[in-house]
Short mmCIF file of C-alpha atoms in Angstrom, two decimals:
data_model
loop_
_atom_site.label_atom_id
_atom_site.label_comp_id
_atom_site.label_asym_id
_atom_site.label_seq_id
_atom_site.Cartn_x
_atom_site.Cartn_y
_atom_site.Cartn_z
CA GLU A 7 179.90 142.18 87.65
CA ILE A 8 180.37 145.27 85.39
CA VAL A 9 178.87 148.33 87.12
CA MET A 10 177.28 150.93 84.75
CA THR A 11 177.02 154.53 85.90
CA GLN A 12 174.94 157.15 84.17
CA SER A 13 175.27 160.73 84.58
CA PRO A 14 173.67 163.11 85.21
CA ALA A 15 170.62 161.66 86.96
CA THR A 16 168.38 164.32 85.58
CA LEU A 17 169.04 166.57 82.57
CA SER A 18 166.90 169.79 81.97
CA VAL A 19 166.79 170.66 78.34
CA SER A 20 164.62 172.96 76.25
CA PRO A 21 162.85 171.53 73.25
CA GLY A 22 165.08 171.81 70.07
CA GLU A 23 168.24 171.92 72.23
CA ARG A 24 170.90 169.11 72.30
CA ALA A 25 171.05 166.50 74.98
CA THR A 26 174.16 164.62 75.82
CA LEU A 27 173.86 161.66 78.28
CA SER A 28 176.91 159.81 79.62
CA CYS A 29 177.43 156.14 80.52
CA ARG A 30 180.49 154.83 82.16
CA ALA A 31 181.46 151.12 82.71
CA SER A 32 183.53 149.91 85.49
CA GLN A 33 185.69 147.85 83.08
CA SER A 34 185.92 147.76 79.32
CA VAL A 35 182.89 146.51 77.52
CA SER A 36 184.34 147.02 73.98
CA SER A 37 181.48 148.39 71.81
CA LYS A 38 178.82 146.16 73.44
CA LEU A 39 176.68 149.02 74.88
CA ALA A 40 172.94 149.53 74.28
CA TRP A 41 170.66 152.59 74.96
CA TYR A 42 167.01 152.39 75.72
CA GLN A 43 164.31 154.90 76.24
CA GLN A 44 161.43 154.45 78.67
CA LYS A 45 158.33 156.53 79.03
CA PRO A 46 156.08 156.38 82.10
CA GLY A 47 153.96 153.25 82.17
CA GLN A 48 155.60 151.83 79.11
CA ALA A 49 158.21 149.16 78.40
CA PRO A 50 161.66 150.29 77.35
CA ARG A 51 162.38 150.78 73.69
CA LEU A 52 165.80 149.85 72.22
CA LEU A 53 167.45 152.86 70.62
CA ILE A 54 171.08 151.99 70.03
CA TYR A 55 173.17 148.75 70.05
CA GLY A 56 176.75 148.15 69.38
CA ALA A 57 177.46 151.60 71.02
CA SER A 58 176.50 153.57 67.84
CA THR A 59 174.06 151.63 65.60
CA ARG A 60 170.47 152.83 65.60
CA ALA A 61 167.79 150.16 66.11
CA THR A 62 165.10 149.99 63.44
CA GLY A 63 162.96 152.92 63.14
CA ILE A 64 164.82 155.13 65.62
CA PRO A 65 165.23 158.64 64.28
CA ALA A 66 168.50 160.03 63.16
CA ARG A 67 168.58 162.72 65.99
CA PHE A 68 169.61 159.89 68.27
CA SER A 69 173.33 159.00 68.05
CA GLY A 70 175.65 156.94 70.13
CA SER A 71 179.39 157.08 70.44
CA GLY A 72 182.21 155.64 72.58
CA SER A 73 183.97 152.42 73.33
CA GLY A 74 185.68 150.76 76.16
CA THR A 75 184.39 152.43 79.28
CA GLU A 76 183.08 155.80 78.18
CA PHE A 77 179.84 156.12 76.12
CA THR A 78 177.41 159.09 75.00
CA LEU A 79 174.05 159.18 73.74
CA THR A 80 173.25 162.40 71.94
CA ILE A 81 169.83 163.64 71.06
CA SER A 82 170.57 166.37 68.47
CA SER A 83 167.35 168.51 68.79
CA LEU A 84 164.89 167.36 71.42
CA GLN A 85 161.39 166.82 70.40
CA SER A 86 158.48 166.70 72.86
CA GLU A 87 158.35 163.02 72.59
CA ASP A 88 161.94 162.46 73.59
CA PHE A 89 161.40 163.58 77.20
CA ALA A 90 161.79 160.23 78.95
CA LEU A 91 164.17 158.02 80.91
CA TYR A 92 167.25 156.65 79.26
CA TYR A 93 169.12 153.58 80.25
CA CYS A 94 172.49 152.18 79.14
CA GLN A 95 173.21 148.33 79.17
CA GLN A 96 176.29 146.38 78.66
CA TYR A 97 176.39 142.95 77.00
CA ASN A 98 180.17 142.33 76.75
CA ASN A 99 180.67 140.40 79.80
CA TRP A 100 177.80 138.40 81.20
CA PRO A 101 176.08 137.07 83.08
CA PRO A 102 174.92 139.29 84.54
CA LEU A 103 173.70 141.71 81.90
CA THR A 104 173.79 145.17 83.64
CA PHE A 105 172.08 148.42 83.31
CA GLY A 106 172.92 151.96 84.39
CA GLY A 107 170.70 153.72 86.89
CA GLY A 108 169.12 155.95 84.18
CA THR A 109 169.10 159.55 83.17
CA LYS A 110 165.80 161.38 83.14
CA VAL A 111 165.54 164.01 80.34
CA GLU A 112 163.02 166.67 81.46
CA ILE A 113 161.71 169.87 79.94
CA LYS A 114 163.49 172.98 81.08
CA GLU B 15 154.10 142.37 64.37
CA VAL B 16 155.89 140.94 67.42
CA ARG B 17 153.73 140.71 70.36
CA LEU B 18 154.60 139.46 73.90
CA VAL B 19 151.95 139.24 76.48
CA GLU B 20 152.91 138.55 80.19
CA SER B 21 150.62 137.08 82.72
CA GLY B 22 150.61 135.59 86.23
CA GLY B 23 151.61 138.44 88.27
CA GLY B 24 149.64 139.44 91.50
CA LEU B 25 149.90 139.82 95.28
CA VAL B 26 151.86 137.06 97.13
CA LYS B 27 153.08 136.77 100.87
CA PRO B 28 156.75 136.52 101.51
CA GLY B 29 157.98 132.99 101.14
CA GLY B 30 155.15 132.23 98.49
CA SER B 31 155.48 131.29 94.71
CA LEU B 32 154.25 132.64 91.42
CA ARG B 33 154.62 131.39 88.02
CA LEU B 34 154.88 134.13 85.24
CA SER B 35 154.16 133.31 81.64
CA CYS B 36 154.81 135.23 78.48
CA ALA B 37 153.06 134.36 75.13
CA GLY B 38 154.82 135.34 72.04
CA SER B 39 153.48 135.81 68.52
CA GLY B 40 154.36 137.45 65.17
CA PHE B 41 157.92 136.07 65.22
CA THR B 42 159.87 132.77 65.08
CA PHE B 43 159.73 132.10 68.78
CA ASN B 44 161.94 129.05 68.69
CA SER B 45 164.75 130.94 67.08
CA TYR B 46 165.34 133.55 69.78
CA THR B 47 166.85 133.70 73.21
CA MET B 48 164.29 135.03 75.63
CA ASN B 49 164.77 137.08 78.62
CA TRP B 50 163.04 138.38 81.78
CA VAL B 51 163.93 141.99 83.02
CA ARG B 52 162.23 143.46 86.08
CA GLN B 53 161.74 146.91 87.36
CA ALA B 54 160.95 147.73 91.04
CA PRO B 55 158.53 150.59 91.54
CA GLY B 56 160.22 153.90 90.79
CA LYS B 57 163.60 152.18 90.17
CA GLY B 58 165.69 151.19 87.22
CA LEU B 59 165.97 148.01 85.11
CA GLN B 60 167.29 144.77 86.33
CA TRP B 61 168.08 141.81 84.23
CA VAL B 62 166.56 138.58 85.79
CA SER B 63 167.26 135.66 83.55
CA SER B 64 167.81 134.39 79.94
CA ILE B 65 167.15 131.16 78.17
CA SER B 66 168.66 130.08 74.79
CA SER B 67 166.31 129.17 71.97
CA GLY B 68 166.53 125.52 72.54
CA SER B 69 166.68 125.69 76.36
CA SER B 70 170.20 124.44 76.55
CA TYR B 71 171.57 127.51 78.30
CA LYS B 72 169.97 129.28 81.17
CA TYR B 73 171.39 132.10 83.03
CA TYR B 74 170.35 134.06 86.13
CA ALA B 75 171.19 137.08 88.15
CA GLU B 76 173.36 135.78 91.00
CA SER B 77 170.97 137.09 93.64
CA LEU B 78 168.07 134.97 92.23
CA LYS B 79 169.74 131.71 91.66
CA GLY B 80 168.13 128.92 93.40
CA ARG B 81 164.88 130.79 93.78
CA PHE B 82 163.85 131.56 90.11
CA THR B 83 163.70 129.22 87.24
CA ILE B 84 163.23 130.10 83.73
CA SER B 85 161.79 127.71 81.03
CA ARG B 86 160.17 127.83 77.71
CA ASP B 87 157.82 125.64 75.50
CA ASN B 88 158.63 126.38 71.88
CA ALA B 89 155.60 124.45 70.65
CA GLU B 90 153.34 126.85 72.71
CA LYS B 91 155.51 129.81 71.93
CA SER B 92 155.58 130.54 75.64
CA LEU B 93 158.29 131.69 78.22
CA TYR B 94 157.86 131.09 81.92
CA LEU B 95 159.47 132.19 85.17
CA GLN B 96 158.84 130.10 88.28
CA MET B 97 159.44 132.26 91.39
CA ASP B 98 159.78 130.65 94.64
CA SER B 99 160.68 131.79 98.18
CA LEU B 100 159.55 135.28 97.14
CA ARG B 101 160.75 138.27 99.13
CA VAL B 102 159.55 141.83 99.51
CA GLU B 103 162.42 143.07 97.37
CA ASP B 104 161.20 140.94 94.45
CA THR B 105 158.26 143.47 94.10
CA ALA B 106 158.50 144.66 90.63
CA VAL B 107 156.93 144.74 87.04
CA TYR B 108 158.35 141.76 85.18
CA PHE B 109 158.99 142.14 81.63
CA CYS B 110 159.72 139.47 79.02
CA ALA B 111 161.94 140.58 76.05
CA THR B 112 163.52 138.97 73.02
CA GLU B 113 167.11 139.17 72.19
CA PHE B 114 167.95 141.39 69.21
CA VAL B 115 169.12 139.89 66.10
CA ASP B 116 170.67 142.21 63.34
CA THR B 117 170.14 142.26 59.74
CA VAL B 118 173.21 139.92 59.25
CA ALA B 119 171.69 137.44 61.63
CA THR B 120 174.13 138.37 64.54
CA PRO B 121 172.42 138.09 67.95
CA HIS B 122 173.04 140.76 70.37
CA GLN B 123 172.17 140.15 73.97
CA VAL B 124 170.07 143.42 74.17
CA PHE B 125 166.42 143.47 74.55
CA ASP B 126 164.42 144.18 71.40
CA SER B 127 160.80 143.57 71.67
CA TRP B 128 159.19 143.84 75.10
CA GLY B 129 155.88 142.85 76.70
CA GLN B 130 153.82 145.19 78.65
CA GLY B 131 154.86 143.79 81.87
CA THR B 132 153.11 141.96 84.85
CA LEU B 133 153.22 143.38 88.34
CA VAL B 134 154.38 141.12 91.13
CA THR B 135 153.78 142.44 94.60
CA VAL B 136 155.25 140.45 97.66
CA SER B 137 153.68 141.70 100.85
CA SER B 138 152.29 140.48 103.91
#
């Protein structure tokens, strides 16, 4: 099973600032890495797939990068609606499909 | 508009059973792999199970094999999860979700559209 590790667990950022979230895989997942955003009481929303391709309707301030075992989600200028939980998920080697533990982006 | 509506959650005693349902609309249900993902209270996301569009392939999280059974009825545009021998640690919100198919019709085993979830509580 591929273990996904996200860091930091919590990221405190001021509105308008850049946020950088990390995701590490226990073995290579090539570029088969997705990012999701989840707000309290809601289902997750797909942001990024293929490590760097934004899903439909996702603003350009969200960008993904990386391949192999190291990945980054960058939010270039945080808006109020971006404060949420973020999860990464690998789909290169499954089953099982595996998620990271999440990063909470909170207002500083 | 894609819509997924889960139902069937509730309170059940350890060792009991529940059958979850997910009704799909607004998309060609029989063309998509469908999935269950769960989230324990205050915890992260855990993939539970996936079923191919024609039910030929079924996959489960290792810890759930033998207790959970995924199925679908394409005529009814519905996805199911039969959960037996439930344990306290199965307490979670259970989401159904479609796979994602990109603009060149390549499927990606990530989760695109999601339902609102149904809460399963296993407690004595």
